[in-house]
XYZ file of C-alpha atoms in Angstrom:
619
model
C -78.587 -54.435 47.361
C -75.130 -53.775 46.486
C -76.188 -51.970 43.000
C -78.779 -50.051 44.883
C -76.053 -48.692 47.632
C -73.556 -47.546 44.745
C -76.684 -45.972 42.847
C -77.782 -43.800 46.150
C -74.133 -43.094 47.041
C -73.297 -41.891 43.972
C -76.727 -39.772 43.567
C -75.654 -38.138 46.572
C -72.120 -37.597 45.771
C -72.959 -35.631 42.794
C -74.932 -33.028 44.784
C -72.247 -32.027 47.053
C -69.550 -31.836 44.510
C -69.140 -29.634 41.549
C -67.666 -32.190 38.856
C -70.483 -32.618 36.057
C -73.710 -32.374 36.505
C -75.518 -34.198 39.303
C -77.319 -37.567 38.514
C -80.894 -37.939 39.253
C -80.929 -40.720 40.823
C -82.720 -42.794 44.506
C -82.910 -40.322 47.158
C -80.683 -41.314 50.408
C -83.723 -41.705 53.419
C -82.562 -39.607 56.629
C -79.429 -38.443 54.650
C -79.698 -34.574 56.781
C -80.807 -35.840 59.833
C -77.968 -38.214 60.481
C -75.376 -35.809 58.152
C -74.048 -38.814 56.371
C -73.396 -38.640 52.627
C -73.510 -42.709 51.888
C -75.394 -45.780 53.579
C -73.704 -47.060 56.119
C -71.305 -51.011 55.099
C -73.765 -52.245 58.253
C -77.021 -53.405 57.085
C -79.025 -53.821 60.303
C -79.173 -50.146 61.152
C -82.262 -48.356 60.459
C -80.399 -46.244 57.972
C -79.698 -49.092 55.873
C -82.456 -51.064 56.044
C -84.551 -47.480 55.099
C -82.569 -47.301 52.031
C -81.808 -51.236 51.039
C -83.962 -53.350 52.452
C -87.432 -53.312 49.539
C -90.054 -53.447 52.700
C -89.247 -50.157 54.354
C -87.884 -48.079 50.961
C -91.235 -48.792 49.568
C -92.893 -47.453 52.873
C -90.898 -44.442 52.977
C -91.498 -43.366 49.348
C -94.782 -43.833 50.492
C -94.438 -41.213 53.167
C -92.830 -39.146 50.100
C -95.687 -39.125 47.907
C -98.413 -38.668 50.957
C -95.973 -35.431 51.463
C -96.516 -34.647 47.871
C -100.053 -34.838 47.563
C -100.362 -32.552 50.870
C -97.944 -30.430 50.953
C -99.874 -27.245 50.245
C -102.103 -28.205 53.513
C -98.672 -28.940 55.465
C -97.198 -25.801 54.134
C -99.709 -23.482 55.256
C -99.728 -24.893 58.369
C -95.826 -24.185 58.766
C -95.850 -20.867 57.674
C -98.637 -19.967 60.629
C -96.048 -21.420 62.840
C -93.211 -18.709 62.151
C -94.205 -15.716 62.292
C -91.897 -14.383 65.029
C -89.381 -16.909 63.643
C -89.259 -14.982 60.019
C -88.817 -11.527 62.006
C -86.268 -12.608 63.808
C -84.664 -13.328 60.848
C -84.719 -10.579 59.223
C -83.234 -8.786 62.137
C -80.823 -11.124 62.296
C -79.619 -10.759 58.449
C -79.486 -6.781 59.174
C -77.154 -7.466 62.546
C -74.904 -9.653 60.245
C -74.103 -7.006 57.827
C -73.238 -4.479 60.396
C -71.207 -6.835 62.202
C -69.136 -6.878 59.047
C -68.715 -3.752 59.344
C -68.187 -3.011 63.196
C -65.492 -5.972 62.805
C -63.722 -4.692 59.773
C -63.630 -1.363 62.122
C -62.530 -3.551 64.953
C -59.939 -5.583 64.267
C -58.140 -2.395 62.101
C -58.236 -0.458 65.261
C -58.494 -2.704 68.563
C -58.207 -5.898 67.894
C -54.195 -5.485 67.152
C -53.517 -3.445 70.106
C -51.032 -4.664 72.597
C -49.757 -2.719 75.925
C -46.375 -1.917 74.183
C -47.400 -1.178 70.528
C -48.365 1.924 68.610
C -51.883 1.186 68.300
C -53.548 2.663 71.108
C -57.250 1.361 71.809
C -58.007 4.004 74.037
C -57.940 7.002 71.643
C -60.288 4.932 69.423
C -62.516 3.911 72.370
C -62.641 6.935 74.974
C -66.098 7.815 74.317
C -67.249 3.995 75.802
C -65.185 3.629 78.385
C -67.732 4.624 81.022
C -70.116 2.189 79.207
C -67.303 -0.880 79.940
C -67.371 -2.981 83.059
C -64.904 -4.952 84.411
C -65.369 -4.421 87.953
C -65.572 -0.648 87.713
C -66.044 1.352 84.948
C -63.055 1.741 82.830
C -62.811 5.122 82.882
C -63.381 4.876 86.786
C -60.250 3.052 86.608
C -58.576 4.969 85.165
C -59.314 8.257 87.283
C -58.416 5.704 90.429
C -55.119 4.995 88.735
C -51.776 7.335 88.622
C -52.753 7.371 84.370
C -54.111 11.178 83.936
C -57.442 11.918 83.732
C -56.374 14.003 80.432
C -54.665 11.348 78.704
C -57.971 10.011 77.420
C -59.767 13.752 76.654
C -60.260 14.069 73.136
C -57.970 17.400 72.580
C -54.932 15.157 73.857
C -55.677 12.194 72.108
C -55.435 13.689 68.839
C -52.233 15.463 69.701
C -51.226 12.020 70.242
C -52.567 9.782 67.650
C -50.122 7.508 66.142
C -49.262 9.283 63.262
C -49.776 12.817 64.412
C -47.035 15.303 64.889
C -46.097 15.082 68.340
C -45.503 11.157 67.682
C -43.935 12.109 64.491
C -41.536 14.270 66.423
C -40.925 11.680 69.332
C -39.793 9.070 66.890
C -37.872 11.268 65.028
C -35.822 11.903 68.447
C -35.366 8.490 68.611
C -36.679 9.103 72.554
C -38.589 6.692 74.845
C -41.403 6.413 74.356
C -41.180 5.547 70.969
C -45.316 4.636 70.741
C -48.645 5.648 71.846
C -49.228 3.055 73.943
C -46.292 3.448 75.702
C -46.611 6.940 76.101
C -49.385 6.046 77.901
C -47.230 3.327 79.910
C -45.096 6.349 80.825
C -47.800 8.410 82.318
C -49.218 5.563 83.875
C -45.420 4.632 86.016
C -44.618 7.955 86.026
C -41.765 7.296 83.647
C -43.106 10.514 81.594
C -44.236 13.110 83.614
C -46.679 16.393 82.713
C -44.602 19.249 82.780
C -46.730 21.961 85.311
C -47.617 24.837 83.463
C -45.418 28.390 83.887
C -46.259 30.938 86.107
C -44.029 33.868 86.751
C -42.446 34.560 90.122
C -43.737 37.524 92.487
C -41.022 40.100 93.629
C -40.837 39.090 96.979
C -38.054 38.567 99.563
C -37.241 35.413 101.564
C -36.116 34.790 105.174
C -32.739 33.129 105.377
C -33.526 29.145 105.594
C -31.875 29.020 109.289
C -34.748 31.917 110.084
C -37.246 29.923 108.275
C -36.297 26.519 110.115
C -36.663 28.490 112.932
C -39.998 30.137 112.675
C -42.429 27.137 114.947
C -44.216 27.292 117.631
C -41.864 25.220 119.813
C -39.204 27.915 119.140
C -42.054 30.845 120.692
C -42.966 28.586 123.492
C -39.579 28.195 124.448
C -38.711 31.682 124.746
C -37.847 32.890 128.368
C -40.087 34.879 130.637
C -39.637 38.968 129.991
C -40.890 40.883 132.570
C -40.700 44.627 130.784
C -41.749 43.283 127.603
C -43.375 45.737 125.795
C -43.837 47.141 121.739
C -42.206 50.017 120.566
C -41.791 51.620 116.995
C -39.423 50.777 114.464
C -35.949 52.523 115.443
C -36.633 52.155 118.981
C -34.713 50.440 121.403
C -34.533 48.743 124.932
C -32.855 46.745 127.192
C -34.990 43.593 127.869
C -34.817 41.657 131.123
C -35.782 38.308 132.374
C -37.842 37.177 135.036
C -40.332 34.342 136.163
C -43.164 36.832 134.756
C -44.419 37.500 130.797
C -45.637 41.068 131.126
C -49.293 41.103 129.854
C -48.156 42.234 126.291
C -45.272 39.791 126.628
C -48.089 37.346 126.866
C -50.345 38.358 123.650
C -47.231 38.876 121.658
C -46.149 35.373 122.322
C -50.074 34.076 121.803
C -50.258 36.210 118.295
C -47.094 34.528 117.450
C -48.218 31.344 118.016
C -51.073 31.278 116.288
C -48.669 33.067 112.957
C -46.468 30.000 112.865
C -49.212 27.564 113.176
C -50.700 28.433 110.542
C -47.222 29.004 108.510
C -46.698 25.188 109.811
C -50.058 23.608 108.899
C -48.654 22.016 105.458
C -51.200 20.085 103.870
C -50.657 16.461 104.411
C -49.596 14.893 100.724
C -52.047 12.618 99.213
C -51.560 9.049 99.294
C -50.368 8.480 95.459
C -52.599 6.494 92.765
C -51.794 3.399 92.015
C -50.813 2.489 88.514
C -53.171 1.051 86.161
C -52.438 -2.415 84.941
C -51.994 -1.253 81.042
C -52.140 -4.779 79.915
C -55.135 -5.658 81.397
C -56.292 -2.657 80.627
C -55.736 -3.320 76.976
C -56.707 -7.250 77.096
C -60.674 -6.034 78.899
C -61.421 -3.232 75.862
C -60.634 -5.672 73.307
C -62.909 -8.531 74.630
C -65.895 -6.430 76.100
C -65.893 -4.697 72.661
C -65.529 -7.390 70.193
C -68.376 -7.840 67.787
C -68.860 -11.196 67.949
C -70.180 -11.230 71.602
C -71.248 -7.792 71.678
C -73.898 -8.265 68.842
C -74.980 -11.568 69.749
C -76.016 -9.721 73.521
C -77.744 -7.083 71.466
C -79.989 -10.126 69.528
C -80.791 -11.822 72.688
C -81.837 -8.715 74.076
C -83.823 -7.741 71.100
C -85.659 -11.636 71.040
C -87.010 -13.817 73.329
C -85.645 -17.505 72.611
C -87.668 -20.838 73.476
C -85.758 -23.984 72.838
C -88.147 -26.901 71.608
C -90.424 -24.191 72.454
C -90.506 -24.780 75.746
C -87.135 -24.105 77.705
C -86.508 -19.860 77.640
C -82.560 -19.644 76.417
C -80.275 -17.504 74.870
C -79.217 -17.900 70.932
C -76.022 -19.744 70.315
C -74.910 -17.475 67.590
C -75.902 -15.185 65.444
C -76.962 -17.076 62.675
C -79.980 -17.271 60.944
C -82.955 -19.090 63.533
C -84.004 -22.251 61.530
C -87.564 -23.600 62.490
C -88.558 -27.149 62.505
C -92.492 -26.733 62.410
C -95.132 -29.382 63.888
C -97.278 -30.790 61.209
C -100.157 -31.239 63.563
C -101.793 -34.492 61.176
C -102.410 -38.149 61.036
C -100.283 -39.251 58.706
C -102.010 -42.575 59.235
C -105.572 -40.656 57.962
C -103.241 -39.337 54.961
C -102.000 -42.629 54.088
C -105.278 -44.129 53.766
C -106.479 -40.950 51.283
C -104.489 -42.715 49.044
C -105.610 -46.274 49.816
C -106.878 -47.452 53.477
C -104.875 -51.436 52.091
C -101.568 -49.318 52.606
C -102.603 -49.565 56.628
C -103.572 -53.276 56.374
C -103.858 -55.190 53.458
C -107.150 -56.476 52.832
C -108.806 -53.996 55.213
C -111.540 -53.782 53.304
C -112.586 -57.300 53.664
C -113.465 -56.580 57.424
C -116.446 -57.329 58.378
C -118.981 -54.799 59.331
C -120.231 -53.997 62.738
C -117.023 -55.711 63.733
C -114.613 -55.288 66.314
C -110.885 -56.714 65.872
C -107.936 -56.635 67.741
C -104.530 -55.894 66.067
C -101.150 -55.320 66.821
C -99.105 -52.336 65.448
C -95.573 -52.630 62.829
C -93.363 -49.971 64.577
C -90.807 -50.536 61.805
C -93.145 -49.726 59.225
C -94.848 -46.685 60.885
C -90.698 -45.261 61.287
C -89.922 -45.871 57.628
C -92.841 -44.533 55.989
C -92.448 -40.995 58.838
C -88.997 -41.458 57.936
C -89.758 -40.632 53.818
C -92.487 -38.344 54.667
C -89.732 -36.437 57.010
C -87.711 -36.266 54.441
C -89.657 -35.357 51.668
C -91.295 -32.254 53.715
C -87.732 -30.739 55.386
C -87.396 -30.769 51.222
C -90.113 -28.935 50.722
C -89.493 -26.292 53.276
C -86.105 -26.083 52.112
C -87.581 -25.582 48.549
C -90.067 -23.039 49.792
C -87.290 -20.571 51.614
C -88.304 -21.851 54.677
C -85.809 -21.194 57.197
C -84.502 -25.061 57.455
C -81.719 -27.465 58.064
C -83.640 -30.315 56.539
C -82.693 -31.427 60.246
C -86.028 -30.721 61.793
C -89.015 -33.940 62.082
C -92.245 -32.150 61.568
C -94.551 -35.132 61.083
C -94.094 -37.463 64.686
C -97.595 -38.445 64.294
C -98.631 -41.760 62.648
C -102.783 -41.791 64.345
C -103.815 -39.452 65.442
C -104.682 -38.160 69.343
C -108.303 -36.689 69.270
C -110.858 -38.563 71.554
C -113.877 -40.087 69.911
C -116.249 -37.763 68.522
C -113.965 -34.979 69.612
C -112.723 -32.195 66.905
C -109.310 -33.348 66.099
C -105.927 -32.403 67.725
C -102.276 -33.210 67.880
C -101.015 -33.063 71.145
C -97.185 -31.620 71.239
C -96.646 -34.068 74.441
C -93.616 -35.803 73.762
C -95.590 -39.241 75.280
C -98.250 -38.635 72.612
C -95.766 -39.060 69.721
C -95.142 -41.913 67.766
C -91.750 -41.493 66.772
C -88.398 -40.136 68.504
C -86.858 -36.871 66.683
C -85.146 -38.536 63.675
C -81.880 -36.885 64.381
C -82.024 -38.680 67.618
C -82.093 -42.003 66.462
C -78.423 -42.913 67.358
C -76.610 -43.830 70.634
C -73.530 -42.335 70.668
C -72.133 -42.683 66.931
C -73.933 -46.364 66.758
C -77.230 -45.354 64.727
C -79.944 -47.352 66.302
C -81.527 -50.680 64.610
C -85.192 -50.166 63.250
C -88.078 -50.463 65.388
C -86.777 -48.866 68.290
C -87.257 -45.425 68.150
C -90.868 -44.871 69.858
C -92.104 -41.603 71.495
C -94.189 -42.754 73.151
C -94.550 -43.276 77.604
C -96.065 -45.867 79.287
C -98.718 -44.497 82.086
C -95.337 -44.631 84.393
C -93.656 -42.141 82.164
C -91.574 -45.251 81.237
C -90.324 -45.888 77.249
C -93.574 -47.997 75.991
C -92.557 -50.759 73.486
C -94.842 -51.189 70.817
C -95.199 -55.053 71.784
C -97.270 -53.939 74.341
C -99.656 -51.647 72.934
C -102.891 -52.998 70.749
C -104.901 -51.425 68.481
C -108.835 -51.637 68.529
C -110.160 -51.564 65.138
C -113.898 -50.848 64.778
C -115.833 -50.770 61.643
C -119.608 -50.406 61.065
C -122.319 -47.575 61.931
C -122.166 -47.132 65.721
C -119.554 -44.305 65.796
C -121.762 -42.867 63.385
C -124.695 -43.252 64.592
C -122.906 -42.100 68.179
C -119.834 -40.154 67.446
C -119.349 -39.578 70.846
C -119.617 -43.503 72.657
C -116.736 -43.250 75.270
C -114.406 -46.020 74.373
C -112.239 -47.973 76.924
C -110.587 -51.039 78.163
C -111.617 -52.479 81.663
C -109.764 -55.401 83.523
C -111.421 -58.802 83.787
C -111.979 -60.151 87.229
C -113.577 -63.752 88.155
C -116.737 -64.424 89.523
C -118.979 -66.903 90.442
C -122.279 -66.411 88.757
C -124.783 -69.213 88.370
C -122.725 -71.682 89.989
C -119.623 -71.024 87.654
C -116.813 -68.628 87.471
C -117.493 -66.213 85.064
C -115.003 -63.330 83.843
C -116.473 -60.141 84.257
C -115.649 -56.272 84.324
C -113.631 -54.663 87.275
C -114.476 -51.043 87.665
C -111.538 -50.654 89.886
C -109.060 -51.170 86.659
C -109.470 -49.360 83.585
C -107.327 -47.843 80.875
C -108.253 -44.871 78.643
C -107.013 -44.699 74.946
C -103.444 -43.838 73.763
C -104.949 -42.561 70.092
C -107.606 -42.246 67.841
C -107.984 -42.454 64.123
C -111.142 -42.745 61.323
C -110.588 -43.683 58.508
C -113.784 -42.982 56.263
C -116.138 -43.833 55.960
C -116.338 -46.218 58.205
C -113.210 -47.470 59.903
C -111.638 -46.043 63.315
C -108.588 -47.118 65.498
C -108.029 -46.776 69.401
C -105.007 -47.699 70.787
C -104.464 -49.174 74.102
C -101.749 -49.513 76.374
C -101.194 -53.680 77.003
C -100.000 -56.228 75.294
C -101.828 -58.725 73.131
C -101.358 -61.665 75.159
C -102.234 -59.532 78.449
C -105.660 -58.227 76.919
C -106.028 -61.818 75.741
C -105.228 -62.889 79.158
C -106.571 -67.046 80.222
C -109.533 -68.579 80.044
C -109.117 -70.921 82.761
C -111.094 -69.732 85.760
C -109.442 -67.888 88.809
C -106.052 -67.726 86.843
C -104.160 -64.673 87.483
C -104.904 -63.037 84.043
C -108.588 -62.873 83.267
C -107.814 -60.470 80.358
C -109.002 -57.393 79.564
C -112.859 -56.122 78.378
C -113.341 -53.563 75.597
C -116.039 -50.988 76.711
C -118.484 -48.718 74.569
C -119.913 -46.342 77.048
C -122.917 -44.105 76.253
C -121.703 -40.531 77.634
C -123.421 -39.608 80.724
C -124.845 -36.166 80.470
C -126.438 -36.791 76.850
C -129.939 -37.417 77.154
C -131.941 -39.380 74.787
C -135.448 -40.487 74.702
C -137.506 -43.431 73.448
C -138.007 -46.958 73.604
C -136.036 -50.552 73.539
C -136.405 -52.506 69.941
C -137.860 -55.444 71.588
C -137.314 -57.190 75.365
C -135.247 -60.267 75.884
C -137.506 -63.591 75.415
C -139.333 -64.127 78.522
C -138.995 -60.533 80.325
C -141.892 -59.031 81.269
C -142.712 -55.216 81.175
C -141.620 -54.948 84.467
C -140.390 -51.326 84.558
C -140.831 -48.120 81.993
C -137.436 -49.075 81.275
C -138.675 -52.207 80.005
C -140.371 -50.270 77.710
C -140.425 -51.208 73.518
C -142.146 -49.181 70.287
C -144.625 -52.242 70.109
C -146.383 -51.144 73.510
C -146.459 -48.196 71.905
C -148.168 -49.573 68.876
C -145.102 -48.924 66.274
C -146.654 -46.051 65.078
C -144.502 -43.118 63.386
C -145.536 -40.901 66.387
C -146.561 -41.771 70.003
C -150.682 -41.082 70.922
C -150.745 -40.259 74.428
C -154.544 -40.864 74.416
C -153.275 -44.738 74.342
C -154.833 -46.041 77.566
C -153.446 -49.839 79.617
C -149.944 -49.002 79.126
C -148.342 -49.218 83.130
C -145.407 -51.645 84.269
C -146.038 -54.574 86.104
C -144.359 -52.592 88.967
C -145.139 -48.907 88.829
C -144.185 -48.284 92.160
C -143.496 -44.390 90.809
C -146.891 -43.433 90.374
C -146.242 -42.291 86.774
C -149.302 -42.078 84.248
C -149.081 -42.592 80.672
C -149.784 -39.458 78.910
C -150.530 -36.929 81.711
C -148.220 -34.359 81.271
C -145.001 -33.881 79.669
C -142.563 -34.591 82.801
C -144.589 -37.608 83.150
C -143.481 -38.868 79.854
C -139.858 -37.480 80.299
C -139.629 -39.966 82.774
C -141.213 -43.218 80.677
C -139.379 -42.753 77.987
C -135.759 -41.427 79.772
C -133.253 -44.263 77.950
C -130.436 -44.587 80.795
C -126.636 -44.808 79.470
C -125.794 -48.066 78.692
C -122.560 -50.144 77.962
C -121.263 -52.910 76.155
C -118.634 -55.150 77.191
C -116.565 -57.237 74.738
C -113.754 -59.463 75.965
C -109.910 -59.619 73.968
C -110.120 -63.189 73.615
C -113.227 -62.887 71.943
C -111.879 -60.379 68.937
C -108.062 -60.722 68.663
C -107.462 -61.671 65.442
């Protein structure tokens, strides 16, 4: 064992390193799906006994060279499985390369920018910013904020790129700001301030301050009563005098007045100011709502629709390339025995025909054979640019899952699977011990240990002959029949079939779920166990005419159902001139040869079954 270990370990060594050439050598069993390079010190693991123990290495080259001889049959049907899957991919590949590109781009221009520094994301990114949420819109944010709304137009930005002449000329001054991003700092606290453009004065005169403090519309209402107010042209004078009485021109004047200096007094009130933009933050949301990385991986899970295990709708992980682990929808059971049916059972071929045998199932030998034939086909895909991790388990299915006489199917139901994802087999970082790495569910959605499942063997012509006999396993149940307790089927309790397999020509498998020693059950009467009857039911529904072979010794033609070919004469075709042949009891009326529904009814053959108990076929 030890030789074999260093021969595998090294055979894998030599194909992950690039000293010499590698050695062709013993392949290492489950060597991708548990990412281990050498077989593991403990040998009790399934891993190790796989690879080590003679038994199971033998089974899963087996599954290697089944793989082999099939693997144009398995190929085709993986290829039909990824269509989408090789789109995608190709999508995918063309995303990559511009996301070299778009980073190379990004982390030149934004991906260095800090608050204080020289590199200024916003001249590089102005023509987004409307596109970039964090909240609000950025460039909402900024036209909220005391930052300029022309601080981010094009004609300004390139005035103030980094290396353009007005920064040229800043730095040169050895002023603050001494950067573009602090320029923009300064217009953002105010620090640096937007000269307002020139405009020449008018040539006008102004009132004396004191006059213009006093021009309001207290200062009119104040004024005392005048009782011979009155206007007169420039140049002209009067004495005025007061009284408790405006004169009526006394009293427009003073209204006209009023309504001068309330209007020279209605100053706009100031707006409240902006606030001021947090730069930093600013800076810090432009760089992460634009980098590549997550901006390209939301523009592939918009462009595909992602089904994990192809069931749960999710979102890709990453942008890397989608690998597929296909469903090889196949007994590999029915392939093993193309090669020989003695690799199921040794000896098969000495069972008897027109037999029925009970047998129970290896589940170590059905996971190390799966396991090579795993193996062996995640190689092939690989082999065949099949978008792989070698991780995947295509082939779960040892029988198969069609009903009897049914066209055949794999069901995808986890339940209906015969072994566990390979890359599963581990708890934790302890790799699991061989054996116990089922699928399949009990009727109570429970883990189902293969100790209690059986498998019904069959061989002879009666699957032939009826391909579709409904085959199932009813519960014993005592009772007393000619003075003695007799077991006998329980309608109330049945159990339909887990799988089905032939094997041709002549050789099929049903599995059932109970254990041997349950469908076995105790022949001592009224015990708690009667055991469990194995049923082949004629389908209701199929209709099939004719007569019995022969009656039972002493029954009498009683009925039409009584009814053999030697009342008929055994001729090669029925004369309906034949005359004497009624039932003891015709109660029906029916006549022999009268008319065609007459002999629908006498020769109607009713569905029949046939029970056969466990104890009578476990072998």
């Amino acid at each position: 064992m030890s030789e074999l270990k260093k021969l595998v370990d090294e055979t894998v060594k030599s194909t992950i390193t690039s000293d010499g050439d590698p050695i062709l050598g013993p392949p290492l069993y489950g060597q991708y799906h548990m990412k281990v390079d050498t077989i593991p010190v403990s040998n009790t693991n399934w891993l190790s006994k796989v690879n080590l123990d003679p038994t199971y290495r033998s089974m899963a080259g087996l599954g290697s060279n089944v793989v082999k001889r099939n693997q144009e049959k398995f190929m085709d049907i993986a290829w039909q499985q990824i269509s989408g899957v090789l789109e995608a991919n190709k999508q995918i590949k063309q995303l990559q390369a511009a996301l070299l590109t778009v980073k190379a781009i990004y982390n030149k221009n934004i991906a260095t920018a800090t608050s204080t520094g020289n590199n200024n994301p916003v001249g590089f990114t102005a023509s987004v910013l409307p596109l970039i949420k964090s909240g609000t819109t950025l460039k909402a944010q900024i036209k909220n904020s005391n930052l300029p709304n022309n601080t981010i137009n094009p004609v300004f930005l390139k005035m103030a790129r980094p290396n353009g002449p007005v920064m040229k000329r800043i730095n040169a001054a050895t002023v603050t700001p001494t950067s573009s991003s602090s320029l923009m700092q300064g217009f953002n606290n105010s620090s640096v301030v937007i000269a307002a453009p020139y405009v020449k004065p008018a040539a006008v005169s102004y009132a004396p301050q004191s006059f213009q403090n006093a021009m309001t519309v207290t200062t009119v209402q104040s004024l005392p009563p005048l009782s011979n107010f009155k206007l007169v042209k420039p140049g002209n004078y009067y004495n005025v005098s007061s009284n408790i009485n405006n004169t009526n021109q006394a009293v427009q004047f003073k209204q006209a007045i009023t309504n001068l200096y309330t209007n020279i007094q209605h100053i706009p009130t100031p707006a409240a100011p902006k606030p001021i933009l947090d730069w930093s933050s600013f800076v810090d949301t432009v760089k992460v709502k634009l980098n590549p990385d997550t901006t390209f991986l939301n523009l592939a899970n918009n462009l595909f629709t992602y089904y994990k295990d192809n069931a749960t709708l999710t979102t890709l992980p990453n942008l890397e390339v989608i690998m597929a682990a296909p469903i090889i929808p196949v007994s590999m059971a029915e392939a093993m025995a193309e090669i020989s049916p003695d690799f199921l059972m040794p000896g098969i071929g000495n069972l008897e025909q027109n037999g029925v045998y009970m047998l129970n199932m290896n589940q170590k030998i059905v996971e190390a054979y799966l396991t090579g034939a795993n193996y062996e086909m995640n190689r092939e895909l690989l082999w065949r640019e099949y978008p792989t991790d070698q991780r995947g388990t295509p082939l779960r299915h040892f029988w198969g899952t069609k009903n009897v006489g049914a066209t055949n199917f794999i069901d995808s139901d986890e339940k209906n699977m015969d072994i566990n994802k390979i890359h599963t087999w581990k708890t934790g970082s302890t790799i699991n011990n061989l054996g116990a790495n089922s699928s399949r569910k009990s009727a109570a959605n429970t883990p189902l240990s293969p100790s209690n499942m059986v498998v019904l063997a069959i061989r002879g012509e009666l699957l032939k002959k009826y391909p579709n006999t409904n085959i199932y396993m009813q519960k014993a149940k005592w009772q007393t029949v000619a003075n003695k307790q007799e077991r006998v089927p329980d309608d109330a309790n049945t159990k339909k079939p887990l799988f089905f397999s032939q094997i041709n020509p002549d050789l099929y498998f049903v599995g059932f779920e109970v254990s041997a020693t349950e469908a076995k059950g105790s022949n001592t009467p009224n015990s708690t166990n009667p055991g469990w009857f194995v049923c082949f039911e004629e389908r209701a529904g199929e209709i099939v005419f004719g007569a019995d072979e022969e009656r039972e010794a002493g029954k009498l033609f009683q009925t039409w159902d009584d009814l053999i070919w030697a009342d008929l004469g055994n001729s090669l075709f029925i004369n309906t001139n034949q005359t004497g042949i009624v039932p003891i009891g015709n109660d029906d009326g029916i006549v022999f040869g009268s008319n065609s529904a007459d002999m629908g009814y006498v020769l109607f053959q009713k569905p029949s079954r046939v029970f056969i108990h466990s104890n009578d076929m476990l072998i």
